[in-house]
């Protein structure tokens, strides 16, 4: 195959991956947001706070049962049926064991938070990770074979079906049970979708020898996944005894929405970053060029999207879920700032994994997690706003740690860091602040909201056209080519 043909093939894979990943993220996040609005209008902050208190246990259990097997399978040179089969039975075994332990521990969890209702609620909600254990090997199959479209369809169907169930029950006055049932049903529908699209089928031949090879890589991912889930869900776990369920409830949706906005980008980029960088790892110069485009593309979209949500947070909350959630606007603003920088850090972490350095990835996540736990634990009397502000600031500063960790594996200079990332952050901040002050005098809530978004988009395009035209022009030419082909 010629160099040009390889180049075109790589570009096609990247474009297809970004396209399907982008479509999936946008559709799924907007669907989740839409159903979330319906749930928010019916449920209370206390309902969300109660479920948030036990979420940490479910996500940690999910990380244990998955044990990094998905990435372990992807990074294995040759994979056979026995590898998937070993992963399947190991995941199911771990998931079943952990569910039994947590089922028995439910009274202690309820006692810790002084919330008796958590005994039954936690035992039911924990079914989500147990059901998920039956689809891990199938998900690994789809991910390794770049079945992006199939994963998109699975996630979208699971999201729609589970949220229909949750919204229906919420409007039937099932309160926090509606939210819990939505979580469990999503896991079940997702698992069924993976089974439907995957060609792998487990057999009752129990050969766990392949696990030893996979664990060499996946054990580090396991520890990393545990801390990733701790980092995203630690607030209620640590602060659940110091603040009421209602107070915690006001932080749940802002955190979820900032993650949803972030996921639009990270899910899109994650589908292609590791496979593409792995494919061209022998061509160092080309890898730098591809990496710079990926990280510039992420920064170009992440900062205006999340800074923009910060700018309109108050109006957005009022329009979407009414004034009863007004207290959550400040948390949305804080979470979004941290999420913007975390979106870019995600590209660095993908680079490090593609270089076969999961221990570096693991170290960064663990240290970040420990620092965040320390902030929340020792500063819990400072107030929720300040605490979450400090963790968000840590997220923003941690991008320098990711840069320093990736530097030995790619010739990516500090000048690139400034031009590829912080230049877009600055332009996005200028655009959003200008739009805010330009529309602040508009009295009508809906007109002000729409005008602020419109003004921010226009200003951002103009300043990018002047100062950073490369990504903007590349996207424009790409869409122009697509339209001409049609």
mmCIF file of N, CA and C in Angstrom, residues 6 9-11 13-18 70-71 73-75 140 142-148 151 266-282 286-287 290 294 347 349-356:
data_model
loop_
_atom_site.group_PDB
_atom_site.id
_atom_site.type_symbol
_atom_site.label_atom_id
_atom_site.label_comp_id
_atom_site.label_asym_id
_atom_site.label_seq_id
_atom_site.Cartn_x
_atom_site.Cartn_y
_atom_site.Cartn_z
ATOM 1 N N UNK A 6 -2.210 4.937 2.362
ATOM 2 C CA UNK A 6 -2.267 4.779 3.818
ATOM 3 C C UNK A 6 -2.761 6.046 4.490
ATOM 4 N N UNK A 9 -6.409 6.371 3.918
ATOM 5 C CA UNK A 9 -7.124 5.384 4.734
ATOM 6 C C UNK A 9 -7.194 5.834 6.183
ATOM 7 N N UNK A 10 -6.082 6.352 6.693
ATOM 8 C CA UNK A 10 -6.043 6.841 8.066
ATOM 9 C C UNK A 10 -6.977 8.023 8.253
ATOM 10 N N UNK A 11 -6.952 8.921 7.270
ATOM 11 C CA UNK A 11 -7.831 10.097 7.341
ATOM 12 C C UNK A 11 -9.295 9.679 7.307
ATOM 13 N N UNK A 13 -10.535 6.754 8.328
ATOM 14 C CA UNK A 13 -10.859 6.138 9.622
ATOM 15 C C UNK A 13 -11.092 7.205 10.686
ATOM 16 N N UNK A 14 -10.206 8.206 10.698
ATOM 17 C CA UNK A 14 -10.333 9.277 11.687
ATOM 18 C C UNK A 14 -11.627 10.039 11.504
ATOM 19 N N UNK A 15 -11.907 10.399 10.243
ATOM 20 C CA UNK A 15 -13.117 11.165 9.951
ATOM 21 C C UNK A 15 -14.365 10.372 10.305
ATOM 22 N N UNK A 16 -14.371 9.093 9.902
ATOM 23 C CA UNK A 16 -15.528 8.244 10.195
ATOM 24 C C UNK A 16 -15.714 8.081 11.699
ATOM 25 N N UNK A 17 -14.607 7.876 12.405
ATOM 26 C CA UNK A 17 -14.690 7.714 13.854
ATOM 27 C C UNK A 17 -15.183 8.964 14.544
ATOM 28 N N UNK A 18 -14.631 10.112 14.124
ATOM 29 C CA UNK A 18 -15.063 11.374 14.713
ATOM 30 C C UNK A 18 -16.520 11.668 14.375
ATOM 31 N N UNK A 70 -11.596 -4.071 28.823
ATOM 32 C CA UNK A 70 -11.857 -3.517 27.499
ATOM 33 C C UNK A 70 -10.565 -3.009 26.878
ATOM 34 N N UNK A 71 -9.818 -2.188 27.636
ATOM 35 C CA UNK A 71 -8.548 -1.676 27.119
ATOM 36 C C UNK A 71 -7.505 -2.786 27.011
ATOM 37 N N UNK A 73 -8.077 -5.902 26.163
ATOM 38 C CA UNK A 73 -8.373 -6.611 24.914
ATOM 39 C C UNK A 73 -7.899 -5.794 23.708
ATOM 40 N N UNK A 74 -8.162 -4.491 23.735
ATOM 41 C CA UNK A 74 -7.793 -3.617 22.619
ATOM 42 C C UNK A 74 -6.278 -3.607 22.401
ATOM 43 N N UNK A 75 -5.514 -3.635 23.476
ATOM 44 C CA UNK A 75 -4.061 -3.528 23.356
ATOM 45 C C UNK A 75 -3.365 -4.883 23.190
ATOM 46 N N UNK A 140 -16.052 -5.121 24.720
ATOM 47 C CA UNK A 140 -14.645 -5.189 24.321
ATOM 48 C C UNK A 140 -14.517 -5.645 22.868
ATOM 49 N N UNK A 142 -16.750 -5.204 20.425
ATOM 50 C CA UNK A 142 -17.176 -4.115 19.541
ATOM 51 C C UNK A 142 -16.128 -3.012 19.480
ATOM 52 N N UNK A 143 -15.522 -2.700 20.637
ATOM 53 C CA UNK A 143 -14.543 -1.619 20.701
ATOM 54 C C UNK A 143 -13.277 -1.985 19.925
ATOM 55 N N UNK A 144 -12.798 -3.221 20.090
ATOM 56 C CA UNK A 144 -11.574 -3.640 19.406
ATOM 57 C C UNK A 144 -11.766 -3.651 17.897
ATOM 58 N N UNK A 145 -12.950 -4.059 17.449
ATOM 59 C CA UNK A 145 -13.226 -4.169 16.023
ATOM 60 C C UNK A 145 -13.807 -2.892 15.412
ATOM 61 N N UNK A 146 -13.662 -1.773 16.154
ATOM 62 C CA UNK A 146 -14.100 -0.458 15.677
ATOM 63 C C UNK A 146 -15.559 -0.455 15.196
ATOM 64 N N UNK A 147 -16.415 -1.178 15.926
ATOM 65 C CA UNK A 147 -17.846 -1.194 15.627
ATOM 66 C C UNK A 147 -18.498 0.019 16.301
ATOM 67 N N UNK A 148 -18.083 1.189 15.822
ATOM 68 C CA UNK A 148 -18.510 2.431 16.461
ATOM 69 C C UNK A 148 -20.007 2.647 16.279
ATOM 70 N N UNK A 151 -22.038 0.533 18.630
ATOM 71 C CA UNK A 151 -22.007 1.025 20.013
ATOM 72 C C UNK A 151 -22.866 2.266 20.168
ATOM 73 N N UNK A 266 -15.251 14.120 24.475
ATOM 74 C CA UNK A 266 -14.363 13.027 24.856
ATOM 75 C C UNK A 266 -14.773 11.703 24.204
ATOM 76 N N UNK A 267 -16.082 11.444 24.113
ATOM 77 C CA UNK A 267 -16.527 10.212 23.462
ATOM 78 C C UNK A 267 -16.162 10.213 21.980
ATOM 79 N N UNK A 268 -16.278 11.376 21.366
ATOM 80 C CA UNK A 268 -15.936 11.522 19.957
ATOM 81 C C UNK A 268 -14.442 11.257 19.736
ATOM 82 N N UNK A 269 -13.613 11.899 20.529
ATOM 83 C CA UNK A 269 -12.158 11.792 20.369
ATOM 84 C C UNK A 269 -11.647 10.425 20.801
ATOM 85 N N UNK A 270 -12.235 9.856 21.867
ATOM 86 C CA UNK A 270 -11.771 8.570 22.380
ATOM 87 C C UNK A 270 -11.936 7.441 21.374
ATOM 88 N N UNK A 271 -12.915 7.586 20.488
ATOM 89 C CA UNK A 271 -13.156 6.534 19.500
ATOM 90 C C UNK A 271 -12.006 6.390 18.500
ATOM 91 N N UNK A 272 -11.228 7.444 18.330
ATOM 92 C CA UNK A 272 -10.184 7.401 17.292
ATOM 93 C C UNK A 272 -8.771 7.628 17.803
ATOM 94 N N UNK A 273 -8.612 8.308 18.944
ATOM 95 C CA UNK A 273 -7.271 8.742 19.353
ATOM 96 C C UNK A 273 -6.306 7.579 19.524
ATOM 97 N N UNK A 274 -6.659 6.614 20.376
ATOM 98 C CA UNK A 274 -5.743 5.501 20.615
ATOM 99 C C UNK A 274 -5.472 4.657 19.366
ATOM 100 N N UNK A 275 -6.510 4.197 18.647
ATOM 101 C CA UNK A 275 -6.228 3.396 17.456
ATOM 102 C C UNK A 275 -5.382 4.130 16.415
ATOM 103 N N UNK A 276 -5.665 5.416 16.207
ATOM 104 C CA UNK A 276 -4.944 6.180 15.182
ATOM 105 C C UNK A 276 -3.490 6.418 15.593
ATOM 106 N N UNK A 277 -3.266 6.857 16.828
ATOM 107 C CA UNK A 277 -1.904 7.117 17.287
ATOM 108 C C UNK A 277 -1.089 5.827 17.324
ATOM 109 N N UNK A 278 -1.757 4.723 17.640
ATOM 110 C CA UNK A 278 -1.069 3.424 17.664
ATOM 111 C C UNK A 278 -0.638 3.027 16.250
ATOM 112 N N UNK A 279 -1.475 3.339 15.277
ATOM 113 C CA UNK A 279 -1.211 2.947 13.885
ATOM 114 C C UNK A 279 -0.019 3.684 13.297
ATOM 115 N N UNK A 280 0.234 4.906 13.764
ATOM 116 C CA UNK A 280 1.318 5.703 13.171
ATOM 117 C C UNK A 280 2.447 5.959 14.169
ATOM 118 N N UNK A 281 2.569 5.098 15.179
ATOM 119 C CA UNK A 281 3.553 5.345 16.239
ATOM 120 C C UNK A 281 5.000 5.312 15.735
ATOM 121 N N UNK A 282 5.251 4.684 14.587
ATOM 122 C CA UNK A 282 6.623 4.622 14.069
ATOM 123 C C UNK A 282 7.020 5.882 13.304
ATOM 124 N N UNK A 286 4.819 12.629 11.953
ATOM 125 C CA UNK A 286 3.413 12.565 11.577
ATOM 126 C C UNK A 286 2.530 12.429 12.816
ATOM 127 N N UNK A 287 3.002 11.693 13.793
ATOM 128 C CA UNK A 287 2.221 11.512 15.015
ATOM 129 C C UNK A 287 2.033 12.845 15.747
ATOM 130 N N UNK A 290 -0.663 14.790 13.808
ATOM 131 C CA UNK A 290 -2.009 14.254 14.058
ATOM 132 C C UNK A 290 -2.462 14.597 15.475
ATOM 133 N N UNK A 294 -5.748 16.762 16.777
ATOM 134 C CA UNK A 294 -6.746 16.208 17.696
ATOM 135 C C UNK A 294 -6.938 17.099 18.918
ATOM 136 N N UNK A 347 -7.139 14.049 26.017
ATOM 137 C CA UNK A 347 -6.369 13.723 24.814
ATOM 138 C C UNK A 347 -4.949 13.315 25.199
ATOM 139 N N UNK A 349 -4.108 11.931 28.021
ATOM 140 C CA UNK A 349 -4.187 10.613 28.658
ATOM 141 C C UNK A 349 -4.302 9.510 27.613
ATOM 142 N N UNK A 350 -5.035 9.778 26.520
ATOM 143 C CA UNK A 350 -5.138 8.802 25.436
ATOM 144 C C UNK A 350 -3.793 8.561 24.774
ATOM 145 N N UNK A 351 -3.009 9.618 24.626
ATOM 146 C CA UNK A 351 -1.669 9.485 24.050
ATOM 147 C C UNK A 351 -0.808 8.574 24.922
ATOM 148 N N UNK A 352 -0.859 8.804 26.228
ATOM 149 C CA UNK A 352 -0.039 8.028 27.155
ATOM 150 C C UNK A 352 -0.421 6.548 27.112
ATOM 151 N N UNK A 353 -1.725 6.255 27.039
ATOM 152 C CA UNK A 353 -2.176 4.859 26.958
ATOM 153 C C UNK A 353 -1.733 4.231 25.643
ATOM 154 N N UNK A 354 -1.821 5.008 24.550
ATOM 155 C CA UNK A 354 -1.427 4.477 23.238
ATOM 156 C C UNK A 354 0.058 4.148 23.183
ATOM 157 N N UNK A 355 0.848 4.780 24.061
ATOM 158 C CA UNK A 355 2.284 4.510 24.123
ATOM 159 C C UNK A 355 2.597 3.300 25.008
ATOM 160 N N UNK A 356 1.528 2.641 25.505
ATOM 161 C CA UNK A 356 1.728 1.467 26.352
ATOM 162 C C UNK A 356 2.273 1.820 27.715
#
